[in-house]
Short mmCIF file of C-alpha atoms in Angstrom, two decimals:
data_model
loop_
_atom_site.label_atom_id
_atom_site.label_comp_id
_atom_site.label_asym_id
_atom_site.label_seq_id
_atom_site.Cartn_x
_atom_site.Cartn_y
_atom_site.Cartn_z
CA MET A 1 -21.43 41.84 -41.61
CA ARG A 2 -20.92 42.95 -45.04
CA VAL A 3 -22.46 40.15 -47.07
CA ILE A 4 -21.27 40.23 -50.69
CA LEU A 5 -23.05 38.68 -53.82
CA ALA A 6 -21.44 36.85 -56.71
CA GLN A 7 -21.74 38.14 -60.35
CA PRO A 8 -23.18 36.20 -62.15
CA ARG A 9 -24.90 33.84 -59.88
CA GLY A 10 -28.21 31.47 -60.12
CA PHE A 11 -30.24 30.80 -63.06
CA CYS A 12 -28.35 30.28 -67.00
CA ALA A 13 -30.24 30.48 -69.77
CA GLY A 14 -30.40 27.00 -70.65
CA VAL A 15 -32.56 26.59 -67.02
CA VAL A 16 -34.75 29.83 -67.87
CA ARG A 17 -35.85 27.70 -70.72
CA ALA A 18 -36.54 24.73 -69.31
CA ILE A 19 -39.04 25.80 -66.84
CA ASP A 20 -40.10 28.81 -69.36
CA THR A 21 -40.77 25.53 -70.99
CA VAL A 22 -42.94 23.63 -68.76
CA GLU A 23 -44.86 27.25 -68.30
CA HIS A 24 -45.54 27.09 -71.24
CA ALA A 25 -46.50 23.77 -72.15
CA LEU A 26 -49.52 24.27 -69.18
CA ARG A 27 -51.27 27.30 -70.78
CA ARG A 28 -50.92 25.87 -73.73
CA HIS A 29 -52.26 21.97 -73.69
CA GLY A 30 -53.52 22.29 -69.42
CA THR A 31 -52.93 20.63 -67.07
CA PRO A 32 -51.45 17.48 -66.73
CA VAL A 33 -48.03 17.72 -68.03
CA TYR A 34 -45.24 15.47 -67.02
CA VAL A 35 -42.16 15.74 -66.91
CA ARG A 36 -39.55 12.88 -66.71
CA HIS A 37 -36.98 13.75 -63.70
CA GLU A 38 -36.77 17.11 -62.11
CA ILE A 39 -36.60 19.37 -65.07
CA VAL A 40 -33.57 21.47 -62.84
CA HIS A 41 -32.04 20.39 -59.65
CA ASN A 42 -34.37 22.33 -57.46
CA LYS A 43 -36.86 21.66 -55.32
CA HIS A 44 -37.70 25.18 -54.97
CA VAL A 45 -38.12 25.36 -58.90
CA VAL A 46 -39.67 21.83 -58.98
CA ASP A 47 -42.06 22.52 -56.21
CA GLY A 48 -43.67 26.02 -57.55
CA LEU A 49 -44.08 23.69 -61.18
CA LYS A 50 -46.22 21.17 -59.44
CA ALA A 51 -47.94 23.60 -58.16
CA GLN A 52 -48.93 25.30 -61.80
CA GLY A 53 -50.38 21.31 -62.32
CA ALA A 54 -47.14 19.72 -63.35
CA VAL A 55 -46.64 15.94 -62.78
CA PHE A 56 -43.12 15.14 -62.23
CA VAL A 57 -41.60 11.34 -63.21
CA GLU A 58 -39.09 9.03 -63.03
CA GLU A 59 -40.10 7.48 -66.41
CA LEU A 60 -42.23 7.42 -70.09
CA ALA A 61 -43.77 4.40 -68.28
CA GLU A 62 -45.61 6.38 -65.68
CA VAL A 63 -47.66 8.60 -68.49
CA PRO A 64 -50.51 8.28 -70.27
CA THR A 65 -50.38 7.47 -73.22
CA ASP A 66 -51.12 10.70 -75.70
CA ALA A 67 -50.18 12.91 -72.78
CA VAL A 68 -47.69 15.43 -72.78
CA ALA A 69 -44.72 14.77 -72.02
CA ILE A 70 -41.28 17.29 -71.51
CA PHE A 71 -37.57 15.97 -70.74
CA SER A 72 -36.01 17.31 -68.52
CA ALA A 73 -32.84 19.83 -69.36
CA HIS A 74 -30.37 17.35 -69.05
CA GLY A 75 -31.15 15.41 -71.95
CA VAL A 76 -32.49 12.01 -72.47
CA SER A 77 -31.13 9.07 -74.62
CA ARG A 78 -32.41 8.27 -77.56
CA ALA A 79 -33.73 5.39 -75.78
CA VAL A 80 -36.43 7.68 -73.91
CA GLU A 81 -37.08 9.60 -77.10
CA THR A 82 -37.77 6.30 -79.29
CA GLU A 83 -40.48 5.20 -76.36
CA ALA A 84 -41.93 7.87 -76.41
CA ARG A 85 -42.34 7.95 -80.07
CA ALA A 86 -43.46 4.50 -79.66
CA ARG A 87 -46.16 4.64 -76.94
CA GLY A 88 -47.86 7.75 -79.00
CA LEU A 89 -46.62 10.81 -76.39
CA ARG A 90 -46.62 14.45 -77.10
CA ALA A 91 -42.93 14.82 -76.29
CA ILE A 92 -41.30 18.57 -76.04
CA ASP A 93 -37.12 18.54 -75.82
CA ALA A 94 -36.56 20.66 -72.36
CA THR A 95 -32.67 19.54 -72.87
CA CYS A 96 -29.66 22.79 -72.59
CA PRO A 97 -29.02 23.49 -76.30
CA LEU A 98 -25.29 23.10 -74.74
CA VAL A 99 -26.05 19.56 -73.52
CA THR A 100 -27.46 19.21 -77.42
CA LYS A 101 -23.92 20.62 -78.85
CA VAL A 102 -22.56 18.01 -76.51
CA HIS A 103 -24.48 15.19 -78.10
CA GLU A 104 -23.95 16.76 -81.57
CA GLN A 105 -19.71 16.70 -80.86
CA GLY A 106 -19.76 12.77 -79.52
CA ARG A 107 -21.94 12.09 -82.34
CA ARG A 108 -19.43 13.52 -85.28
CA TYR A 109 -16.93 11.74 -83.37
CA ALA A 110 -18.07 8.68 -83.73
CA ALA A 111 -18.63 8.71 -87.23
CA LYS A 112 -15.09 9.41 -88.10
CA GLY A 113 -14.42 6.82 -86.56
CA TYR A 114 -12.71 8.01 -83.13
CA ALA A 115 -13.09 5.80 -79.89
CA LEU A 116 -15.07 8.26 -77.50
CA ILE A 117 -14.47 9.02 -73.96
CA LEU A 118 -16.61 11.22 -71.66
CA ILE A 119 -15.31 12.76 -69.19
CA GLY A 120 -17.95 13.28 -66.35
CA HIS A 121 -19.76 11.45 -63.48
CA ALA A 122 -21.28 8.34 -63.40
CA GLY A 123 -25.09 8.65 -63.05
CA HIS A 124 -25.62 12.33 -63.41
CA PRO A 125 -28.92 13.13 -66.28
CA GLU A 126 -26.69 14.37 -68.11
CA VAL A 127 -23.95 11.47 -68.90
CA THR A 128 -26.44 8.95 -68.48
CA GLY A 129 -28.24 11.34 -71.71
CA THR A 130 -24.91 11.50 -73.59
CA LEU A 131 -23.88 8.40 -73.12
CA GLY A 132 -27.56 7.22 -74.59
CA GLN A 133 -27.92 9.86 -77.16
CA ILE A 134 -23.87 8.27 -79.20
CA PRO A 135 -24.80 5.28 -81.33
CA ALA A 136 -21.04 3.67 -80.28
CA PRO A 137 -19.01 2.35 -77.18
CA VAL A 138 -18.05 5.31 -74.95
CA THR A 139 -15.57 5.20 -71.89
CA LEU A 140 -16.74 7.27 -68.90
CA VAL A 141 -13.39 8.84 -67.52
CA GLN A 142 -13.90 10.50 -64.00
CA THR A 143 -10.92 10.93 -62.51
CA GLU A 144 -7.39 11.56 -63.46
CA ALA A 145 -7.13 8.25 -61.68
CA ASP A 146 -9.08 6.99 -64.03
CA VAL A 147 -7.11 8.04 -67.51
CA ASP A 148 -4.12 5.47 -66.14
CA THR A 149 -6.42 2.58 -66.14
CA LEU A 150 -7.44 2.35 -70.04
CA VAL A 151 -6.61 0.03 -72.01
CA LEU A 152 -7.09 0.74 -75.39
CA ASP A 153 -5.54 0.59 -78.91
CA ALA A 154 -2.47 3.25 -79.75
CA ASP A 155 -3.27 3.17 -83.47
CA THR A 156 -7.32 3.66 -82.32
CA PRO A 157 -7.98 7.70 -83.01
CA LEU A 158 -10.05 8.72 -79.95
CA ALA A 159 -11.35 11.83 -78.58
CA TYR A 160 -13.13 12.80 -75.47
CA ILE A 161 -16.06 15.20 -74.97
CA THR A 162 -17.14 16.67 -71.33
CA GLN A 163 -20.33 17.08 -68.90
CA THR A 164 -21.08 20.42 -69.47
CA THR A 165 -21.09 21.23 -65.63
CA LEU A 166 -17.49 19.81 -64.25
CA SER A 167 -15.49 21.90 -62.71
CA VAL A 168 -13.14 23.74 -65.52
CA ASP A 169 -9.81 22.97 -63.97
CA ASP A 170 -11.17 19.77 -62.98
CA THR A 171 -11.80 18.78 -66.73
CA ARG A 172 -8.71 20.44 -67.82
CA GLY A 173 -6.65 18.00 -65.56
CA ILE A 174 -7.82 14.85 -66.87
CA ILE A 175 -7.76 16.56 -70.45
CA ASP A 176 -3.92 17.23 -69.43
CA ALA A 177 -3.70 13.69 -68.82
CA LEU A 178 -5.40 12.24 -71.14
CA GLN A 179 -3.46 14.05 -73.92
CA ARG A 180 -0.21 13.18 -72.19
CA ARG A 181 -1.33 8.78 -72.16
CA PHE A 182 -2.41 9.83 -75.87
CA PRO A 183 -0.82 12.95 -77.26
CA GLN A 184 -3.13 12.26 -80.55
CA ILE A 185 -6.48 12.55 -78.74
CA VAL A 186 -8.46 15.75 -79.79
CA GLY A 187 -10.95 17.09 -78.59
CA PRO A 188 -13.26 20.22 -77.39
CA ASP A 189 -11.62 23.49 -76.41
CA THR A 190 -12.15 24.26 -72.66
CA ARG A 191 -13.36 26.52 -73.44
CA ASP A 192 -16.25 25.12 -74.87
CA ILE A 193 -17.62 24.08 -71.27
CA CYS A 194 -21.26 25.78 -71.11
CA TYR A 195 -20.37 29.15 -70.44
CA ALA A 196 -22.22 29.23 -67.38
CA THR A 197 -20.19 27.06 -65.62
CA GLN A 198 -17.07 29.07 -66.29
CA ASN A 199 -18.76 32.47 -65.77
CA ARG A 200 -20.39 30.71 -62.07
CA GLN A 201 -16.76 29.40 -61.44
CA THR A 202 -14.68 32.62 -62.43
CA ALA A 203 -16.85 34.58 -59.83
CA VAL A 204 -16.49 32.18 -56.92
CA ARG A 205 -12.86 32.19 -56.94
CA GLU A 206 -12.74 36.64 -57.16
CA LEU A 207 -15.73 36.15 -53.89
CA SER A 208 -13.53 33.37 -52.37
CA GLN A 209 -10.54 36.63 -52.11
CA GLN A 210 -12.90 38.98 -50.71
CA VAL A 211 -14.74 37.02 -47.59
CA ASP A 212 -14.66 34.85 -44.38
CA VAL A 213 -17.13 32.06 -45.86
CA VAL A 214 -19.14 31.08 -49.08
CA LEU A 215 -22.84 29.50 -49.03
CA VAL A 216 -23.72 28.53 -51.99
CA VAL A 217 -27.73 28.51 -53.15
CA GLY A 218 -28.69 25.26 -54.51
CA ALA A 219 -29.70 21.09 -54.30
CA GLN A 220 -27.01 18.87 -52.92
CA ASN A 221 -27.96 16.79 -56.14
CA SER A 222 -26.67 20.21 -58.71
CA SER A 223 -23.25 19.54 -60.25
CA ASN A 224 -22.37 22.78 -60.77
CA SER A 225 -23.51 23.67 -57.27
CA GLN A 226 -21.41 20.93 -56.35
CA ARG A 227 -18.40 22.59 -58.10
CA LEU A 228 -19.33 25.81 -56.72
CA ARG A 229 -18.71 24.83 -53.06
CA GLU A 230 -16.01 22.87 -54.03
CA ILE A 231 -13.62 25.70 -55.65
CA ALA A 232 -14.03 27.99 -52.32
CA ALA A 233 -13.22 24.97 -50.37
CA GLN A 234 -10.14 24.98 -52.38
CA ALA A 235 -9.31 28.75 -52.13
CA GLY A 236 -9.06 28.35 -48.65
CA VAL A 237 -12.79 29.56 -47.55
CA ARG A 238 -15.12 28.08 -45.68
CA SER A 239 -17.84 27.11 -47.56
CA TYR A 240 -21.49 25.47 -47.46
CA LEU A 241 -24.07 24.35 -50.23
CA ILE A 242 -27.46 25.51 -48.45
CA ALA A 243 -31.23 24.90 -50.57
CA GLN A 244 -32.90 27.79 -48.81
CA GLY A 245 -32.14 30.34 -45.22
CA SER A 246 -33.59 27.79 -43.13
CA GLU A 247 -30.82 25.82 -43.50
CA LEU A 248 -27.90 28.54 -42.49
CA LYS A 249 -26.36 27.75 -39.43
CA PRO A 250 -25.30 30.56 -37.65
CA ASP A 251 -21.75 29.21 -36.17
CA TRP A 252 -20.54 29.09 -39.55
CA VAL A 253 -20.78 32.84 -39.87
CA ARG A 254 -20.76 33.89 -36.28
CA ASP A 255 -16.83 35.33 -36.37
CA ALA A 256 -17.18 36.31 -40.04
CA GLY A 257 -16.37 39.69 -40.88
CA ALA A 258 -17.66 38.85 -44.80
CA VAL A 259 -19.86 36.18 -46.18
CA GLY A 260 -19.89 35.62 -49.29
CA VAL A 261 -23.16 34.57 -51.59
CA THR A 262 -23.44 32.21 -54.63
CA ALA A 263 -25.46 30.01 -56.27
CA GLY A 264 -25.86 27.61 -59.17
CA ALA A 265 -27.73 27.92 -62.50
CA SER A 266 -30.05 25.78 -60.85
CA ALA A 267 -30.73 27.94 -57.71
CA PRO A 268 -33.73 31.21 -58.30
CA GLU A 269 -32.73 34.52 -57.16
CA THR A 270 -35.58 34.22 -54.67
CA MET A 271 -33.96 31.55 -52.60
CA VAL A 272 -31.00 34.06 -52.61
CA GLN A 273 -32.56 36.51 -51.53
CA ASP A 274 -34.15 33.97 -48.65
CA VAL A 275 -30.54 33.47 -47.91
CA VAL A 276 -29.14 36.95 -47.18
CA ALA A 277 -32.90 37.70 -44.91
CA ALA A 278 -31.50 35.02 -42.59
CA LEU A 279 -28.39 36.49 -42.38
CA ARG A 280 -29.52 39.83 -41.85
CA ARG A 281 -31.88 37.91 -38.99
CA LEU A 282 -27.97 37.69 -37.21
CA ALA A 283 -26.79 40.77 -37.53
CA GLU A 284 -26.97 44.30 -39.22
CA VAL A 285 -26.09 43.26 -42.68
CA GLU A 286 -24.42 45.55 -45.67
CA LEU A 287 -25.40 44.18 -48.37
CA LEU A 288 -22.61 44.34 -51.95
CA THR A 289 -22.48 42.49 -55.09
CA LEU A 290 -19.39 41.94 -56.98
CA PRO A 291 -18.40 43.46 -60.62
CA GLY A 292 -18.40 40.73 -62.75
CA ARG A 293 -20.08 39.61 -65.77
CA GLU A 294 -23.11 40.72 -66.98
CA GLU A 295 -24.60 37.22 -69.87
CA HIS A 296 -27.08 38.35 -71.37
CA VAL A 297 -27.61 34.56 -73.49
CA VAL A 298 -31.08 33.62 -74.54
CA PHE A 299 -32.15 30.07 -75.71
CA ARG A 300 -35.45 30.30 -77.77
CA LEU A 301 -37.93 27.17 -76.67
CA PRO A 302 -38.34 23.59 -77.93
CA ALA A 303 -39.50 23.99 -81.87
CA GLU A 304 -42.74 21.84 -80.98
CA LEU A 305 -43.27 25.33 -78.93
CA ALA A 306 -41.94 27.37 -80.60
CA ALA A 307 -44.44 25.75 -83.94
CA GLU A 308 -47.64 25.62 -81.90
CA ALA A 309 -46.81 29.74 -80.75
CA ALA A 310 -46.72 30.03 -84.47
CA ALA A 311 -49.35 28.16 -85.43
CA ALA A 312 -51.54 30.11 -82.99
CA GLU A 313 -50.89 33.64 -84.07
CA VAL A 314 -51.41 33.24 -87.71
CA ALA A 315 -55.23 31.00 -87.07
CA THR A 316 -56.21 34.74 -84.37
CA PRO A 317 -57.48 37.09 -86.81
#
């Protein structure tokens, strides 16, 4: 069996930064450190951080007063930030800088008087946080069909922003629909969507041209992983989303001459190799990696940790 790995795949800079944030906080402040929501959408990662002393909660009310509270990579609302300050929590913001960029775009448009549309998935933590970061009404649009139902004053200036983990193709379709209905609408170019989302989607499209089956390693609640599976399926290739090798069903790959493997931005390489190991138990494997874009993006730690690290260096004789 030929097993072909997509390139790039797996962790992006925002996920690496979020995980590093929790680990640095644990080393600096000791246990426990509280994390609001899953730091990233991956059970393997979350369980690993739990083992180091991180405690995951859904609401800040579960965090003791004066404790360290970390916000996940998906971002939080202004109300959550205000609650943390009011309760005296030592808050550390691990929001991905590219998500923060969307927040800033939205606030700039709102400040200029634009009616704002957010393209995203209702209930996703990133969308919930973005809606709560903009001090103005925001209309959520999830599909091209939603665009037809919008009731907006024709004279109102209109702008859009997007969830970072959506499919570029899906986003472009919705933007096109908005531009047809509202020719004066403004917004960021689709190239401004998360670089990791674009790169992984491009890679899975190329992978789908060379394999019979695509296995996407990632969590079921990972939006970007779900999009990768959908893109492979749209290319006419059987595709499955699995968290680890134990979930692989032999029937999926029994007649496949070539199996493609990729991973969502929150899936660690260890889980990719776990899936490859499961394939090796079914057949002798020839393992190849597609040539693809190399990523060298690195995001700095949150300012709270960076400042503490700098102070510690100064205090060290």
